[in-house]
Short mmCIF file of C-alpha atoms in Angstrom, two decimals:
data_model
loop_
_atom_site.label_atom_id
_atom_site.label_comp_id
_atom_site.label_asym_id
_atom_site.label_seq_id
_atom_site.Cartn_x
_atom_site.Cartn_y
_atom_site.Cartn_z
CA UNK Y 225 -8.81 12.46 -7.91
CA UNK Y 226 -10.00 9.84 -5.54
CA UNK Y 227 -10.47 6.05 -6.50
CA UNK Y 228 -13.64 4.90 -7.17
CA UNK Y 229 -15.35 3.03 -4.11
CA UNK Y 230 -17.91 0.33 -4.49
CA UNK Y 231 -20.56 0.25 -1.25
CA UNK Y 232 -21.95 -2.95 -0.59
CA UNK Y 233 -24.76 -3.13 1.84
CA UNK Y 234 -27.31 -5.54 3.24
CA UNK Y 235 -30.27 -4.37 5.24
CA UNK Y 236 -30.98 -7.07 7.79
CA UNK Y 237 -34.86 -6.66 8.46
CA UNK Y 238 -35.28 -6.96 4.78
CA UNK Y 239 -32.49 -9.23 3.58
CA UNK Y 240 -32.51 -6.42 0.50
CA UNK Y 241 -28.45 -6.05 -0.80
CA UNK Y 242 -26.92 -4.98 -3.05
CA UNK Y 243 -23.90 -2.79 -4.14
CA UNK Y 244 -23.31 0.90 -4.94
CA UNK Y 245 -22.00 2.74 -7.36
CA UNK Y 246 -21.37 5.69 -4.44
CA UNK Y 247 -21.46 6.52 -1.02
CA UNK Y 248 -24.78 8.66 -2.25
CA UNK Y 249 -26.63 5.98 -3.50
CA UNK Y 250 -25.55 3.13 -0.49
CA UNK Y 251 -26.90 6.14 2.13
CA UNK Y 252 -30.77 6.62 0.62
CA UNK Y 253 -30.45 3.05 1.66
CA UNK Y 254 -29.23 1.92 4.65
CA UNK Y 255 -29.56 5.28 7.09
CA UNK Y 256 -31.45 5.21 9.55
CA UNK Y 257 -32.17 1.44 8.95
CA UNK Y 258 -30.71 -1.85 10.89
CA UNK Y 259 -27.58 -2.41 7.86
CA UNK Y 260 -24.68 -3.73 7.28
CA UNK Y 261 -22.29 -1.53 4.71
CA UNK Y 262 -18.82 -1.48 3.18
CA UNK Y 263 -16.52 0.39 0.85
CA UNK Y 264 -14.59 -1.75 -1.49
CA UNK Y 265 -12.11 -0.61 -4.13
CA UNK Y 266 -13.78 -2.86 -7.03
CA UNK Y 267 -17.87 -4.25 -7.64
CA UNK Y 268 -16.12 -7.88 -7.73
CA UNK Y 269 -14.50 -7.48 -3.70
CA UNK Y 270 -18.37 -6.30 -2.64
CA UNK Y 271 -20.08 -8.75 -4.11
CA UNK Y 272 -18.05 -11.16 -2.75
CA UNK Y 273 -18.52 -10.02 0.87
CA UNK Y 274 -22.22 -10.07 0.46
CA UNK Y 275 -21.72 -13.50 -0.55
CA UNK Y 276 -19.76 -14.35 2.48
CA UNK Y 277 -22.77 -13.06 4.50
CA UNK Y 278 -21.37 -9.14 4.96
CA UNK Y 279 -20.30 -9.74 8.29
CA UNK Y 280 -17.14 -7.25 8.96
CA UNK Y 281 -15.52 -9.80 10.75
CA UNK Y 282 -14.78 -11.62 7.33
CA UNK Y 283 -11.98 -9.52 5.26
CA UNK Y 284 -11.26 -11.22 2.06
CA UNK Y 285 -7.61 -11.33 1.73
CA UNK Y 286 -6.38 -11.93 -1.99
CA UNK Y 287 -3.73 -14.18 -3.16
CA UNK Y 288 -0.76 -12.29 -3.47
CA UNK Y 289 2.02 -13.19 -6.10
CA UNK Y 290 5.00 -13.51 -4.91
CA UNK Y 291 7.60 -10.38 -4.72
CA UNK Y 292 8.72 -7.89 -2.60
CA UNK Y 293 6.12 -5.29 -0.82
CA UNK Y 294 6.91 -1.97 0.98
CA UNK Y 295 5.29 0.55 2.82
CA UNK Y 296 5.97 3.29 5.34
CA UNK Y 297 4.06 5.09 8.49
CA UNK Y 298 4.09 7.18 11.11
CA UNK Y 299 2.16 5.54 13.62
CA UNK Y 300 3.93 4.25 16.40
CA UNK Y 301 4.92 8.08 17.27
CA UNK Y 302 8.63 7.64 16.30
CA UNK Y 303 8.74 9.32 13.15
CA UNK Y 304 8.70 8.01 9.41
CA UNK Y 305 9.12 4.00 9.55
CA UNK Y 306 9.65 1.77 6.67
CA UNK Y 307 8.84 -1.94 5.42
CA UNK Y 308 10.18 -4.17 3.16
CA UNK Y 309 8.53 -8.03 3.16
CA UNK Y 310 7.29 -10.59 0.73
CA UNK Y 311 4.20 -11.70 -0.02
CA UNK Y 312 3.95 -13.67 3.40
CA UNK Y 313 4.95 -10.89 5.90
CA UNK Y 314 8.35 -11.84 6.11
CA UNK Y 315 10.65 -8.56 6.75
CA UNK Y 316 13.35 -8.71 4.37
CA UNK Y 317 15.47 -5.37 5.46
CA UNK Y 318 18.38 -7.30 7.31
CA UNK Y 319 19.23 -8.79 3.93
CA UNK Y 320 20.02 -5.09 2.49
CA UNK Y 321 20.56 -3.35 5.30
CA UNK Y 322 22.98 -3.44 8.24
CA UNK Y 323 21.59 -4.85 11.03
CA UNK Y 324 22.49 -2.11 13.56
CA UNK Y 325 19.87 0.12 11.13
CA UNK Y 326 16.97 -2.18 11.74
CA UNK Y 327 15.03 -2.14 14.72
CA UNK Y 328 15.50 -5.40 16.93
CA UNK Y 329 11.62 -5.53 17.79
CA UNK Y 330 9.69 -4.14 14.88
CA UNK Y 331 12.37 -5.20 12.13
CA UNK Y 332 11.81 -2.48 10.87
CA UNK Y 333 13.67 0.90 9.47
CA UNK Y 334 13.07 4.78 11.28
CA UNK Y 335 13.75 7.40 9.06
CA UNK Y 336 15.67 10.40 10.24
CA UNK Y 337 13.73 12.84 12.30
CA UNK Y 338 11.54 15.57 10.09
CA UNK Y 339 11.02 12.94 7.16
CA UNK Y 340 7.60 13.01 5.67
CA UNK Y 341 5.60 9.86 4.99
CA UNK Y 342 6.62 10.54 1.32
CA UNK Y 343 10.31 10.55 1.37
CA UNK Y 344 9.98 7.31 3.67
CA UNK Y 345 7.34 5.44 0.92
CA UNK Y 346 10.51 6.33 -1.76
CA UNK Y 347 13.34 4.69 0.32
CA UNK Y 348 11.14 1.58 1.10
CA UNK Y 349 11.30 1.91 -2.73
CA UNK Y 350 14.67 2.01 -3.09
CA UNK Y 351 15.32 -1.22 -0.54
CA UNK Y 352 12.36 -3.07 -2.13
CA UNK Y 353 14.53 -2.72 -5.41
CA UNK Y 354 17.54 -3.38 -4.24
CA UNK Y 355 15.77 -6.83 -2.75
CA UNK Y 356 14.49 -7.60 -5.54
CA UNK Y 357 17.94 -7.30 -7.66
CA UNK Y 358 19.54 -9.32 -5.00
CA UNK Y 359 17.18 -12.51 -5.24
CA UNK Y 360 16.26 -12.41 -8.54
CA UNK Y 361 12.38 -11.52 -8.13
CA UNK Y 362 10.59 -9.79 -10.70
CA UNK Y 363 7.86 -8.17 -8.97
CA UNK Y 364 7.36 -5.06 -6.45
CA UNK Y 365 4.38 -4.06 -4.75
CA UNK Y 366 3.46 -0.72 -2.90
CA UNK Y 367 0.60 1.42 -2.37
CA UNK Y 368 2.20 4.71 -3.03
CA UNK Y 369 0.72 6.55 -6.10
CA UNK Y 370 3.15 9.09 -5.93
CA UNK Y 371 6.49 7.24 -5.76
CA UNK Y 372 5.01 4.42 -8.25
CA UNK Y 373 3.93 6.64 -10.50
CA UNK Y 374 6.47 9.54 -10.42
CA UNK Y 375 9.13 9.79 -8.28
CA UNK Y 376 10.61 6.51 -8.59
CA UNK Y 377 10.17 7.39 -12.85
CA UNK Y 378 12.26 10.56 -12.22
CA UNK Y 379 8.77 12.58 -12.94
CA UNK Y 380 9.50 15.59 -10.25
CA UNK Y 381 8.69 19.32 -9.62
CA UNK Y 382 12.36 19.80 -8.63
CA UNK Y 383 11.70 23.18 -6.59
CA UNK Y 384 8.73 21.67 -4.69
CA UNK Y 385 11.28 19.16 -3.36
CA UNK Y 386 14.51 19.01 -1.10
CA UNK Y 387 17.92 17.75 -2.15
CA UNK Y 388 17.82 14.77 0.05
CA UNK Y 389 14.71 13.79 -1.76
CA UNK Y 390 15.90 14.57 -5.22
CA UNK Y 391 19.32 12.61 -4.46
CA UNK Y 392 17.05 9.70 -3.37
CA UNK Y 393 14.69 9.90 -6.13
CA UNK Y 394 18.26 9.78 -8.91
CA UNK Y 395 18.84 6.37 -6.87
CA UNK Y 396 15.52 4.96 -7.23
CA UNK Y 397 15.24 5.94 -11.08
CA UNK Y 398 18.50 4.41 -11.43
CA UNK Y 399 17.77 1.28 -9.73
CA UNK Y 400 14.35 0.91 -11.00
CA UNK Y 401 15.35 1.42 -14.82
CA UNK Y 402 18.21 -1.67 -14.11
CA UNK Y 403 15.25 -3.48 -12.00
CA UNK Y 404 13.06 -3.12 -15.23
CA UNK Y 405 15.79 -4.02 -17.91
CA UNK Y 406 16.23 -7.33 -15.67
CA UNK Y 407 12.21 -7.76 -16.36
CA UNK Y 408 10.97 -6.60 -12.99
CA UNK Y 409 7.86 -4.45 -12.51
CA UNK Y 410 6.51 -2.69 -9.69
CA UNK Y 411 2.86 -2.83 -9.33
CA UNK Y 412 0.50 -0.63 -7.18
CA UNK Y 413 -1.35 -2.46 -4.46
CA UNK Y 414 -4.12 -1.21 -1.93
CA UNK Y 415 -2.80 -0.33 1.52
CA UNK Y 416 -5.06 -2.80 2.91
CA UNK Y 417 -3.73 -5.90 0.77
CA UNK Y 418 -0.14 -5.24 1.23
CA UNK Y 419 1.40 -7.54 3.64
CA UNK Y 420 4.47 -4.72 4.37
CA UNK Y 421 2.07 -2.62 5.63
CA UNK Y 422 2.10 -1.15 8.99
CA UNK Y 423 -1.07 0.05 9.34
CA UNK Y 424 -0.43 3.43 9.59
CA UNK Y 425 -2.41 4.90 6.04
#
C-alpha cells in the first residue's frame, strides 16, 4: 500500500490554498487554472511550504539527528551503487571498507554486476551497521521499507530469494540484533530527506 500524500496548492489569480487530503481533491482545484501544487508525505511539511510562499524553489530540509544514513541506486548506469554518510553528507565507507572497494570519485560502493536495487539497499545496511558499531552511534537511517522492516529482521520468503541474499540478510540480522542490544535503532527516513541518498529512487 502506498503512503499517504498530502497536496498542497495555491492558485495564484485567487490567492485561494490550501492542502489535500488526495491527489483527487488537489485536481478539482488547480487544473486547468494558473497553480502552484505539491505532494508532501505529512499535512505539517504542506502547510509549511504554503507558508514559505509555495514556490518549488524552496525545499524544506529537516533537521536530521545525528547517525548514520544509507541508500543505494542505479542511476549513473553502472549497476547497483551504495551509500553510507552521516547526517551532513559525509561518506563514511572508507572507514569500513577497503579503500581499493570504494570508488575514488563518487566515494562510493558498486555492487557486483546483476544485483538488484534491493540486495544493494541490504548491504548499505549491513555497512551502515557496522559504522555505527564502530563509532558508537545509536541511530540508522534509510528509506528502504523492505530491508527496515524485514530483511534486515530475518522476516524472508526464503524461495523467493537467492543464497547470496539470504547469506547477506543472516549478516545483517546478526549485526542488527548486536546493533540493537548496544541501544541502536534504525529508523525509516523519506528518500528525499536522507542525506546518503543518490538520487536515484
Amino acid at each position: 500500500m502506498k503512503n499517504k500524500k498530502y497536496y498542497a496548492y495555491l492558485i495564484l489569480k485567487t490567492g485561494e490554498k490550501g492542502v489535500a487530503g488526495n491527489w483527487d481533491e488537489c485536481a478539482k482545484k488547480v487544473l486547468r487554472k494558473e497553480a502552484r501544487f505539491r505532494a508532501f508525505d505529512t499535512e505539517k511539511e504542506a502547510e509549511e511550504w504554503l507558508g514559505c510562499g509555495a514556490e518549488y524553489e524552496k525545499r524544506l530540509k529537516p533537521v536530521l539527528k545525528k547517525g548514520i544514513y544509507f541508500d543505494s541506486g542505479t542511476g549513473r548506469g553502472l549497476g547497483v551503487e551504495i551509500n553510507v554518510s552521516d547526517e551532513s553528507g559525509n561518506k563514511l565507507l572508507t572507514k569500513v571498507m577497503p579503500k581499493k572497494l570504494v570508488h575514488k570519485k563518487h566515494e562510493t560502493h558498486f555492487v557486483s554486476r546483476g544485483s538488484t536495487n534491493n540486495y544493494g539497499e541490504l548491504l548499505a545496511c549491513f555497512y551502515a551497521l557496522k559504522t555505527a558499531l564502530k563509532s558508537g552511534v545509536k541511530k540508522i537511517f534509510g528509506d528502504s521499507k523492505l530491508v527496515i522492516n524485514f530483511w534486515s529482521k530475518g522476516i524472508i520468503k526464503k524461495d523467493k530469494l537467492g543464497k547470496e541474499t539470504l547469506d547477506l540478510i543472516d549478516k545483517v540480522y546478526k549485526l542488527r540484533n548486536k546493533f540493537e542490544k548496544s541501544g541502536g535503532e534504525i529508523k525509516y527516513i523519506s528518500g528525499d530527506d536522507n542525506p546518503a541518498d543518490l538520487g536515484f529512487h
